[in-house]
Amino acid sequence: MIHKAVPLATSWRVNDSYFQHEPGWVQPGNINFSPAWFQQGHEVRNLYANYYTASYFPQTSNPLEVSLDLCNPIGQEFIRDTTTSSALLGAILSIIHPEQYRAGMKFLQRLAAEPELVHKAEILKQILTIWSSPFGVMTVISNRDTPYHRDNGSCYSWYDFLMPLGKGKHGRLELPGLGLRYKYDPMTLVAITGRLLQHGAVCDGDRAVIVYYMRRTVFEELGVQEAGWSTTYDLFANLPATNAFDFEI
């Protein structure tokens, strides 16, 4: 049974009650990989008025930095090992949401052009040689149930990618607002507008999931324009014009 997230002093994402562990299973936990993000809990933004233009400009009280897990050589090796799969998921994103894909590429291009915008710039330069995903963050979650929630750090129009792995079974992903339930076993891929749609997931057995997503505040900080909604025109505009009955035998 999937439950609503219970308000706690600490995030439900690291609450022990949602993690499961049996002898021989992968250690439960979360690992975050990002070439540029704000430390958890430090996405504080100050607004100050420009009296000449009567507009507001966001400023951050903390610099962008390479995530701690990605500074670890073991974490970097994991990113190398997932280069092909991450690039493939990027190709899928370019088809189902071309504008979000382009925003992700602009994010990477901005980092490559001005690495000094990020604390630990020398590490960032190394990371950019192996980071093949247009998404700004990869989070690996092992042996944790996910209560109903929304991903408020994203944008309403952005997709998150969920890729379950391992030996889990009877997994399901639920969207209670739509009354929908999906099979959510390893070797499947889900693209979901995680801020718009409340969702939760459970699974039996030893398993993990890789979540690919983007942070709105990071894109704002780098001046990358937020991607709008994906449309049916986006899905079909770039397909080659073909006639199903135009063939030769």
PDB file of C-alpha atoms in Angstrom:
ATOM      1  CA  MET A   1       0.000   0.000   0.000  1.00  0.00           C
ATOM      2  CA  ILE A   2       1.278   3.474  -0.912  1.00  0.00           C
ATOM      3  CA  HIS A   3       0.903   6.170   1.728  1.00  0.00           C
ATOM      4  CA  LYS A   4       1.009   9.938   1.735  1.00  0.00           C
ATOM      5  CA  ALA A   5       4.325  11.433   2.813  1.00  0.00           C
ATOM      6  CA  VAL A   6       4.194  12.212   6.529  1.00  0.00           C
ATOM      7  CA  PRO A   7       5.498  15.689   7.488  1.00  0.00           C
ATOM      8  CA  LEU A   8       8.720  15.212   9.444  1.00  0.00           C
ATOM      9  CA  ALA A   9      11.632  17.304  10.641  1.00  0.00           C
ATOM     10  CA  THR A  10      13.729  15.670   7.935  1.00  0.00           C
ATOM     11  CA  SER A  11      12.746  14.812   4.371  1.00  0.00           C
ATOM     12  CA  TRP A  12      10.801  11.621   3.783  1.00  0.00           C
ATOM     13  CA  ARG A  13      13.419  10.864   1.120  1.00  0.00           C
ATOM     14  CA  VAL A  14      15.891   9.924   3.859  1.00  0.00           C
ATOM     15  CA  ASN A  15      13.372   8.641   6.410  1.00  0.00           C
ATOM     16  CA  ASP A  16      14.330   5.115   7.522  1.00  0.00           C
ATOM     17  CA  SER A  17      10.694   3.980   7.673  1.00  0.00           C
ATOM     18  CA  TYR A  18      10.477   3.996   3.864  1.00  0.00           C
ATOM     19  CA  PHE A  19      13.584   1.861   3.328  1.00  0.00           C
ATOM     20  CA  GLN A  20      13.639  -1.943   3.228  1.00  0.00           C
ATOM     21  CA  HIS A  21      16.540  -4.301   3.701  1.00  0.00           C
ATOM     22  CA  GLU A  22      17.128  -8.044   3.867  1.00  0.00           C
ATOM     23  CA  PRO A  23      20.389 -10.027   4.089  1.00  0.00           C
ATOM     24  CA  GLY A  24      22.112 -10.033   0.710  1.00  0.00           C
ATOM     25  CA  TRP A  25      20.223  -7.006  -0.593  1.00  0.00           C
ATOM     26  CA  VAL A  26      21.811  -3.830  -1.896  1.00  0.00           C
ATOM     27  CA  GLN A  27      22.333  -1.323   0.902  1.00  0.00           C
ATOM     28  CA  PRO A  28      19.287   0.998   1.003  1.00  0.00           C
ATOM     29  CA  GLY A  29      19.906   4.675   0.387  1.00  0.00           C
ATOM     30  CA  ASN A  30      20.085   7.590  -2.046  1.00  0.00           C
ATOM     31  CA  ILE A  31      23.028   8.755  -4.158  1.00  0.00           C
ATOM     32  CA  ASN A  32      22.879  12.047  -6.067  1.00  0.00           C
ATOM     33  CA  PHE A  33      24.946  12.890  -9.132  1.00  0.00           C
ATOM     34  CA  SER A  34      24.895  16.384 -10.613  1.00  0.00           C
ATOM     35  CA  PRO A  35      27.528  18.503 -12.371  1.00  0.00           C
ATOM     36  CA  ALA A  36      25.893  21.656 -10.972  1.00  0.00           C
ATOM     37  CA  TRP A  37      23.304  22.048  -8.251  1.00  0.00           C
ATOM     38  CA  PHE A  38      22.671  23.773  -4.947  1.00  0.00           C
ATOM     39  CA  GLN A  39      23.308  21.864  -1.765  1.00  0.00           C
ATOM     40  CA  GLN A  40      20.173  20.240  -0.393  1.00  0.00           C
ATOM     41  CA  GLY A  41      18.287  22.807   1.632  1.00  0.00           C
ATOM     42  CA  HIS A  42      20.322  25.720   0.242  1.00  0.00           C
ATOM     43  CA  GLU A  43      18.185  26.770  -2.703  1.00  0.00           C
ATOM     44  CA  VAL A  44      17.462  30.093  -1.016  1.00  0.00           C
ATOM     45  CA  ARG A  45      16.815  32.896  -3.443  1.00  0.00           C
ATOM     46  CA  ASN A  46      16.775  36.594  -2.600  1.00  0.00           C
ATOM     47  CA  LEU A  47      14.799  39.108  -4.637  1.00  0.00           C
ATOM     48  CA  TYR A  48      15.957  42.685  -4.938  1.00  0.00           C
ATOM     49  CA  ALA A  49      14.310  45.495  -6.870  1.00  0.00           C
ATOM     50  CA  ASN A  50      15.939  47.235  -9.790  1.00  0.00           C
ATOM     51  CA  TYR A  51      14.573  50.745  -9.378  1.00  0.00           C
ATOM     52  CA  TYR A  52      15.417  51.722 -12.930  1.00  0.00           C
ATOM     53  CA  THR A  53      13.484  48.930 -14.612  1.00  0.00           C
ATOM     54  CA  ALA A  54      11.008  48.145 -11.808  1.00  0.00           C
ATOM     55  CA  SER A  55      11.753  44.452 -12.285  1.00  0.00           C
ATOM     56  CA  TYR A  56      13.136  41.740 -10.022  1.00  0.00           C
ATOM     57  CA  PHE A  57      16.235  39.639 -10.430  1.00  0.00           C
ATOM     58  CA  PRO A  58      16.840  36.418  -8.532  1.00  0.00           C
ATOM     59  CA  GLN A  59      20.107  35.972  -6.666  1.00  0.00           C
ATOM     60  CA  THR A  60      21.396  32.959  -4.817  1.00  0.00           C
ATOM     61  CA  SER A  61      22.910  32.929  -1.372  1.00  0.00           C
ATOM     62  CA  ASN A  62      24.900  29.768  -2.138  1.00  0.00           C
ATOM     63  CA  PRO A  63      26.982  28.911  -5.202  1.00  0.00           C
ATOM     64  CA  LEU A  64      26.349  26.066  -7.565  1.00  0.00           C
ATOM     65  CA  GLU A  65      28.618  23.112  -7.007  1.00  0.00           C
ATOM     66  CA  VAL A  66      29.332  19.586  -8.180  1.00  0.00           C
ATOM     67  CA  SER A  67      27.366  17.162  -6.012  1.00  0.00           C
ATOM     68  CA  LEU A  68      29.422  15.448  -3.331  1.00  0.00           C
ATOM     69  CA  ASP A  69      28.699  11.943  -4.663  1.00  0.00           C
ATOM     70  CA  LEU A  70      29.965  12.974  -8.094  1.00  0.00           C
ATOM     71  CA  CYS A  71      33.247  14.226  -6.625  1.00  0.00           C
ATOM     72  CA  ASN A  72      33.908  10.672  -5.454  1.00  0.00           C
ATOM     73  CA  PRO A  73      35.933   8.554  -7.953  1.00  0.00           C
ATOM     74  CA  ILE A  74      33.494   5.670  -7.431  1.00  0.00           C
ATOM     75  CA  GLY A  75      30.628   7.946  -8.411  1.00  0.00           C
ATOM     76  CA  GLN A  76      32.498   9.079 -11.502  1.00  0.00           C
ATOM     77  CA  GLU A  77      33.073   5.455 -12.474  1.00  0.00           C
ATOM     78  CA  PHE A  78      29.331   4.840 -12.208  1.00  0.00           C
ATOM     79  CA  ILE A  79      28.673   7.752 -14.565  1.00  0.00           C
ATOM     80  CA  ARG A  80      31.178   6.299 -17.046  1.00  0.00           C
ATOM     81  CA  ASP A  81      29.448   2.926 -16.863  1.00  0.00           C
ATOM     82  CA  THR A  82      26.058   4.497 -17.624  1.00  0.00           C
ATOM     83  CA  THR A  83      27.223   6.770 -20.447  1.00  0.00           C
ATOM     84  CA  THR A  84      25.487   4.810 -23.196  1.00  0.00           C
ATOM     85  CA  SER A  85      22.189   4.325 -21.378  1.00  0.00           C
ATOM     86  CA  SER A  86      22.099   7.985 -20.312  1.00  0.00           C
ATOM     87  CA  ALA A  87      22.707   9.106 -23.889  1.00  0.00           C
ATOM     88  CA  LEU A  88      19.936   6.794 -25.096  1.00  0.00           C
ATOM     89  CA  LEU A  89      17.510   8.294 -22.594  1.00  0.00           C
ATOM     90  CA  GLY A  90      18.549  11.720 -23.828  1.00  0.00           C
ATOM     91  CA  ALA A  91      17.636  10.638 -27.352  1.00  0.00           C
ATOM     92  CA  ILE A  92      14.215   9.540 -26.091  1.00  0.00           C
ATOM     93  CA  LEU A  93      13.737  12.928 -24.408  1.00  0.00           C
ATOM     94  CA  SER A  94      14.626  14.684 -27.682  1.00  0.00           C
ATOM     95  CA  ILE A  95      11.688  12.871 -29.294  1.00  0.00           C
ATOM     96  CA  ILE A  96       8.996  13.196 -26.627  1.00  0.00           C
ATOM     97  CA  HIS A  97       9.947  16.714 -25.418  1.00  0.00           C
ATOM     98  CA  PRO A  98      12.351  18.424 -27.851  1.00  0.00           C
ATOM     99  CA  GLU A  99      12.234  21.775 -26.037  1.00  0.00           C
ATOM    100  CA  GLN A 100      13.229  20.231 -22.708  1.00  0.00           C
ATOM    101  CA  TYR A 101      16.042  18.367 -24.444  1.00  0.00           C
ATOM    102  CA  ARG A 102      17.328  21.614 -25.972  1.00  0.00           C
ATOM    103  CA  ALA A 103      17.158  23.318 -22.578  1.00  0.00           C
ATOM    104  CA  GLY A 104      19.226  20.486 -21.107  1.00  0.00           C
ATOM    105  CA  MET A 105      21.837  20.853 -23.826  1.00  0.00           C
ATOM    106  CA  LYS A 106      22.013  24.620 -23.236  1.00  0.00           C
ATOM    107  CA  PHE A 107      22.558  23.865 -19.550  1.00  0.00           C
ATOM    108  CA  LEU A 108      25.573  21.694 -20.421  1.00  0.00           C
ATOM    109  CA  GLN A 109      26.888  24.202 -22.952  1.00  0.00           C
ATOM    110  CA  ARG A 110      26.715  26.993 -20.373  1.00  0.00           C
ATOM    111  CA  LEU A 111      28.677  24.901 -17.884  1.00  0.00           C
ATOM    112  CA  ALA A 112      31.294  24.063 -20.515  1.00  0.00           C
ATOM    113  CA  ALA A 113      31.645  27.707 -21.554  1.00  0.00           C
ATOM    114  CA  GLU A 114      31.838  29.094 -18.003  1.00  0.00           C
ATOM    115  CA  PRO A 115      32.898  26.353 -15.570  1.00  0.00           C
ATOM    116  CA  GLU A 116      33.931  29.010 -13.052  1.00  0.00           C
ATOM    117  CA  LEU A 117      30.232  29.537 -12.311  1.00  0.00           C
ATOM    118  CA  VAL A 118      30.402  26.303 -10.327  1.00  0.00           C
ATOM    119  CA  HIS A 119      32.363  25.670  -7.153  1.00  0.00           C
ATOM    120  CA  LYS A 120      34.969  22.925  -7.829  1.00  0.00           C
ATOM    121  CA  ALA A 121      35.307  24.054 -11.449  1.00  0.00           C
ATOM    122  CA  GLU A 122      38.274  21.756 -12.124  1.00  0.00           C
ATOM    123  CA  ILE A 123      36.215  18.728 -11.127  1.00  0.00           C
ATOM    124  CA  LEU A 124      33.339  20.015 -13.260  1.00  0.00           C
ATOM    125  CA  LYS A 125      35.586  20.070 -16.335  1.00  0.00           C
ATOM    126  CA  GLN A 126      36.369  16.385 -15.798  1.00  0.00           C
ATOM    127  CA  ILE A 127      32.715  15.520 -15.219  1.00  0.00           C
ATOM    128  CA  LEU A 128      31.587  17.170 -18.442  1.00  0.00           C
ATOM    129  CA  THR A 129      33.782  14.761 -20.428  1.00  0.00           C
ATOM    130  CA  ILE A 130      31.724  11.793 -19.168  1.00  0.00           C
ATOM    131  CA  TRP A 131      28.274  13.304 -18.536  1.00  0.00           C
ATOM    132  CA  SER A 132      26.123  12.230 -21.498  1.00  0.00           C
ATOM    133  CA  SER A 133      22.646  13.125 -20.220  1.00  0.00           C
ATOM    134  CA  PRO A 134      20.708  16.340 -20.930  1.00  0.00           C
ATOM    135  CA  PHE A 135      19.215  15.968 -17.447  1.00  0.00           C
ATOM    136  CA  GLY A 136      20.964  17.927 -14.713  1.00  0.00           C
ATOM    137  CA  VAL A 137      20.641  15.299 -11.977  1.00  0.00           C
ATOM    138  CA  MET A 138      20.780  11.519 -11.680  1.00  0.00           C
ATOM    139  CA  THR A 139      19.623  10.038  -8.380  1.00  0.00           C
ATOM    140  CA  VAL A 140      20.041   6.348  -7.589  1.00  0.00           C
ATOM    141  CA  ILE A 141      17.540   5.103  -4.991  1.00  0.00           C
ATOM    142  CA  SER A 142      17.906   1.582  -3.620  1.00  0.00           C
ATOM    143  CA  ASN A 143      15.279  -0.417  -1.719  1.00  0.00           C
ATOM    144  CA  ARG A 144      12.991   2.457  -0.818  1.00  0.00           C
ATOM    145  CA  ASP A 145       9.230   2.806  -1.147  1.00  0.00           C
ATOM    146  CA  THR A 146       8.072   6.198  -2.378  1.00  0.00           C
ATOM    147  CA  PRO A 147       4.968   7.776  -0.792  1.00  0.00           C
ATOM    148  CA  TYR A 148       2.612   9.994  -2.757  1.00  0.00           C
ATOM    149  CA  HIS A 149       4.381  13.264  -3.514  1.00  0.00           C
ATOM    150  CA  ARG A 150       5.146  15.896  -6.128  1.00  0.00           C
ATOM    151  CA  ASP A 151       8.642  16.935  -7.203  1.00  0.00           C
ATOM    152  CA  ASN A 152       8.509  20.639  -6.399  1.00  0.00           C
ATOM    153  CA  GLY A 153      12.075  21.340  -7.508  1.00  0.00           C
ATOM    154  CA  SER A 154      11.140  20.715 -11.135  1.00  0.00           C
ATOM    155  CA  CYS A 155       8.803  22.579 -13.520  1.00  0.00           C
ATOM    156  CA  TYR A 156       5.226  21.604 -14.276  1.00  0.00           C
ATOM    157  CA  SER A 157       6.018  21.039 -17.951  1.00  0.00           C
ATOM    158  CA  TRP A 158       9.194  18.986 -17.488  1.00  0.00           C
ATOM    159  CA  TYR A 159       9.504  15.229 -17.669  1.00  0.00           C
ATOM    160  CA  ASP A 160      11.338  13.161 -15.075  1.00  0.00           C
ATOM    161  CA  PHE A 161      12.577   9.729 -16.186  1.00  0.00           C
ATOM    162  CA  LEU A 162      12.269   6.743 -13.842  1.00  0.00           C
ATOM    163  CA  MET A 163      14.211   3.570 -14.662  1.00  0.00           C
ATOM    164  CA  PRO A 164      13.729   0.691 -12.165  1.00  0.00           C
ATOM    165  CA  LEU A 165      16.447  -1.981 -11.976  1.00  0.00           C
ATOM    166  CA  GLY A 166      17.290  -5.084  -9.978  1.00  0.00           C
ATOM    167  CA  LYS A 167      15.326  -8.161  -8.932  1.00  0.00           C
ATOM    168  CA  GLY A 168      12.161  -6.494  -7.682  1.00  0.00           C
ATOM    169  CA  LYS A 169       8.709  -7.795  -8.577  1.00  0.00           C
ATOM    170  CA  HIS A 170       5.082  -6.744  -8.259  1.00  0.00           C
ATOM    171  CA  GLY A 171       6.173  -3.125  -8.594  1.00  0.00           C
ATOM    172  CA  ARG A 172       3.582  -0.479  -9.259  1.00  0.00           C
ATOM    173  CA  LEU A 173       3.543   3.242  -9.875  1.00  0.00           C
ATOM    174  CA  GLU A 174       0.343   5.061  -8.929  1.00  0.00           C
ATOM    175  CA  LEU A 175      -1.042   8.438  -9.996  1.00  0.00           C
ATOM    176  CA  PRO A 176      -3.882   8.916  -7.483  1.00  0.00           C
ATOM    177  CA  GLY A 177      -5.145  12.156  -9.007  1.00  0.00           C
ATOM    178  CA  LEU A 178      -5.825  10.339 -12.285  1.00  0.00           C
ATOM    179  CA  GLY A 179      -6.873   7.043 -10.723  1.00  0.00           C
ATOM    180  CA  LEU A 180      -4.145   5.219 -12.653  1.00  0.00           C
ATOM    181  CA  ARG A 181      -1.810   2.401 -11.674  1.00  0.00           C
ATOM    182  CA  TYR A 182       1.038   1.103 -13.828  1.00  0.00           C
ATOM    183  CA  LYS A 183       3.243  -1.956 -13.716  1.00  0.00           C
ATOM    184  CA  TYR A 184       6.623  -0.778 -12.453  1.00  0.00           C
ATOM    185  CA  ASP A 185       9.057  -3.662 -12.606  1.00  0.00           C
ATOM    186  CA  PRO A 186      12.766  -3.579 -13.538  1.00  0.00           C
ATOM    187  CA  MET A 187      13.673  -2.941 -17.176  1.00  0.00           C
ATOM    188  CA  THR A 188      10.838  -0.468 -17.726  1.00  0.00           C
ATOM    189  CA  LEU A 189      11.051   3.280 -18.316  1.00  0.00           C
ATOM    190  CA  VAL A 190       8.561   5.890 -17.152  1.00  0.00           C
ATOM    191  CA  ALA A 191       8.461   9.540 -18.231  1.00  0.00           C
ATOM    192  CA  ILE A 192       6.307  11.602 -15.877  1.00  0.00           C
ATOM    193  CA  THR A 193       5.646  15.278 -15.203  1.00  0.00           C
ATOM    194  CA  GLY A 194       6.647  14.815 -11.594  1.00  0.00           C
ATOM    195  CA  ARG A 195       5.738  18.273 -10.329  1.00  0.00           C
ATOM    196  CA  LEU A 196       2.294  18.274 -11.922  1.00  0.00           C
ATOM    197  CA  LEU A 197       1.213  14.730 -11.069  1.00  0.00           C
ATOM    198  CA  GLN A 198       1.226  13.345  -7.548  1.00  0.00           C
ATOM    199  CA  HIS A 199       2.792   9.900  -7.690  1.00  0.00           C
ATOM    200  CA  GLY A 200       4.106   7.092  -5.522  1.00  0.00           C
ATOM    201  CA  ALA A 201       5.739   3.704  -6.030  1.00  0.00           C
ATOM    202  CA  VAL A 202       6.266   0.402  -4.219  1.00  0.00           C
ATOM    203  CA  CYS A 203       7.997  -2.835  -5.169  1.00  0.00           C
ATOM    204  CA  ASP A 204       8.857  -6.154  -3.534  1.00  0.00           C
ATOM    205  CA  GLY A 205      12.395  -7.518  -3.477  1.00  0.00           C
ATOM    206  CA  ASP A 206      15.913  -6.213  -3.954  1.00  0.00           C
ATOM    207  CA  ARG A 207      15.733  -3.298  -6.366  1.00  0.00           C
ATOM    208  CA  ALA A 208      16.862   0.205  -7.273  1.00  0.00           C
ATOM    209  CA  VAL A 209      15.700   3.004  -9.533  1.00  0.00           C
ATOM    210  CA  ILE A 210      17.651   5.644 -11.427  1.00  0.00           C
ATOM    211  CA  VAL A 211      15.790   8.945 -11.606  1.00  0.00           C
ATOM    212  CA  TYR A 212      16.778  11.560 -14.191  1.00  0.00           C
ATOM    213  CA  TYR A 213      15.497  15.098 -13.623  1.00  0.00           C
ATOM    214  CA  MET A 214      16.250  18.816 -13.797  1.00  0.00           C
ATOM    215  CA  ARG A 215      16.299  21.540 -11.134  1.00  0.00           C
ATOM    216  CA  ARG A 216      14.382  24.731 -11.913  1.00  0.00           C
ATOM    217  CA  THR A 217      16.533  26.964  -9.676  1.00  0.00           C
ATOM    218  CA  VAL A 218      19.747  25.756 -11.325  1.00  0.00           C
ATOM    219  CA  PHE A 219      18.468  26.597 -14.794  1.00  0.00           C
ATOM    220  CA  GLU A 220      17.347  30.017 -13.541  1.00  0.00           C
ATOM    221  CA  GLU A 221      20.774  30.634 -12.030  1.00  0.00           C
ATOM    222  CA  LEU A 222      22.479  29.815 -15.338  1.00  0.00           C
ATOM    223  CA  GLY A 223      20.020  31.848 -17.394  1.00  0.00           C
ATOM    224  CA  VAL A 224      18.641  28.830 -19.262  1.00  0.00           C
ATOM    225  CA  GLN A 225      15.057  29.406 -20.329  1.00  0.00           C
ATOM    226  CA  GLU A 226      12.455  27.052 -18.899  1.00  0.00           C
ATOM    227  CA  ALA A 227      11.063  24.610 -21.467  1.00  0.00           C
ATOM    228  CA  GLY A 228       7.336  24.807 -22.165  1.00  0.00           C
ATOM    229  CA  TRP A 229       4.903  21.968 -22.676  1.00  0.00           C
ATOM    230  CA  SER A 230       5.449  19.109 -25.081  1.00  0.00           C
ATOM    231  CA  THR A 231       2.770  18.942 -27.787  1.00  0.00           C
ATOM    232  CA  THR A 232       1.638  16.468 -30.407  1.00  0.00           C
ATOM    233  CA  TYR A 233       3.199  18.799 -32.974  1.00  0.00           C
ATOM    234  CA  ASP A 234       6.568  18.350 -31.249  1.00  0.00           C
ATOM    235  CA  LEU A 235       6.161  14.585 -31.441  1.00  0.00           C
ATOM    236  CA  PHE A 236       5.443  14.424 -35.158  1.00  0.00           C
ATOM    237  CA  ALA A 237       6.904  17.579 -36.735  1.00  0.00           C
ATOM    238  CA  ASN A 238      10.391  16.140 -37.210  1.00  0.00           C
ATOM    239  CA  LEU A 239       9.368  12.710 -38.456  1.00  0.00           C
ATOM    240  CA  PRO A 240      10.200  12.028 -42.123  1.00  0.00           C
ATOM    241  CA  ALA A 241       7.251  12.412 -44.463  1.00  0.00           C
ATOM    242  CA  THR A 242       6.307   8.926 -45.637  1.00  0.00           C
ATOM    243  CA  ASN A 243       3.375   7.281 -47.310  1.00  0.00           C
ATOM    244  CA  ALA A 244       2.473   3.933 -45.793  1.00  0.00           C
ATOM    245  CA  PHE A 245       1.318   2.699 -49.204  1.00  0.00           C
ATOM    246  CA  ASP A 246       4.303   3.940 -51.169  1.00  0.00           C
ATOM    247  CA  PHE A 247       6.587   0.933 -51.445  1.00  0.00           C
ATOM    248  CA  GLU A 248       8.110  -1.365 -53.986  1.00  0.00           C
ATOM    249  CA  ILE A 249       8.105  -5.163 -54.100  1.00  0.00           C
TER     250      ILE A 249
END
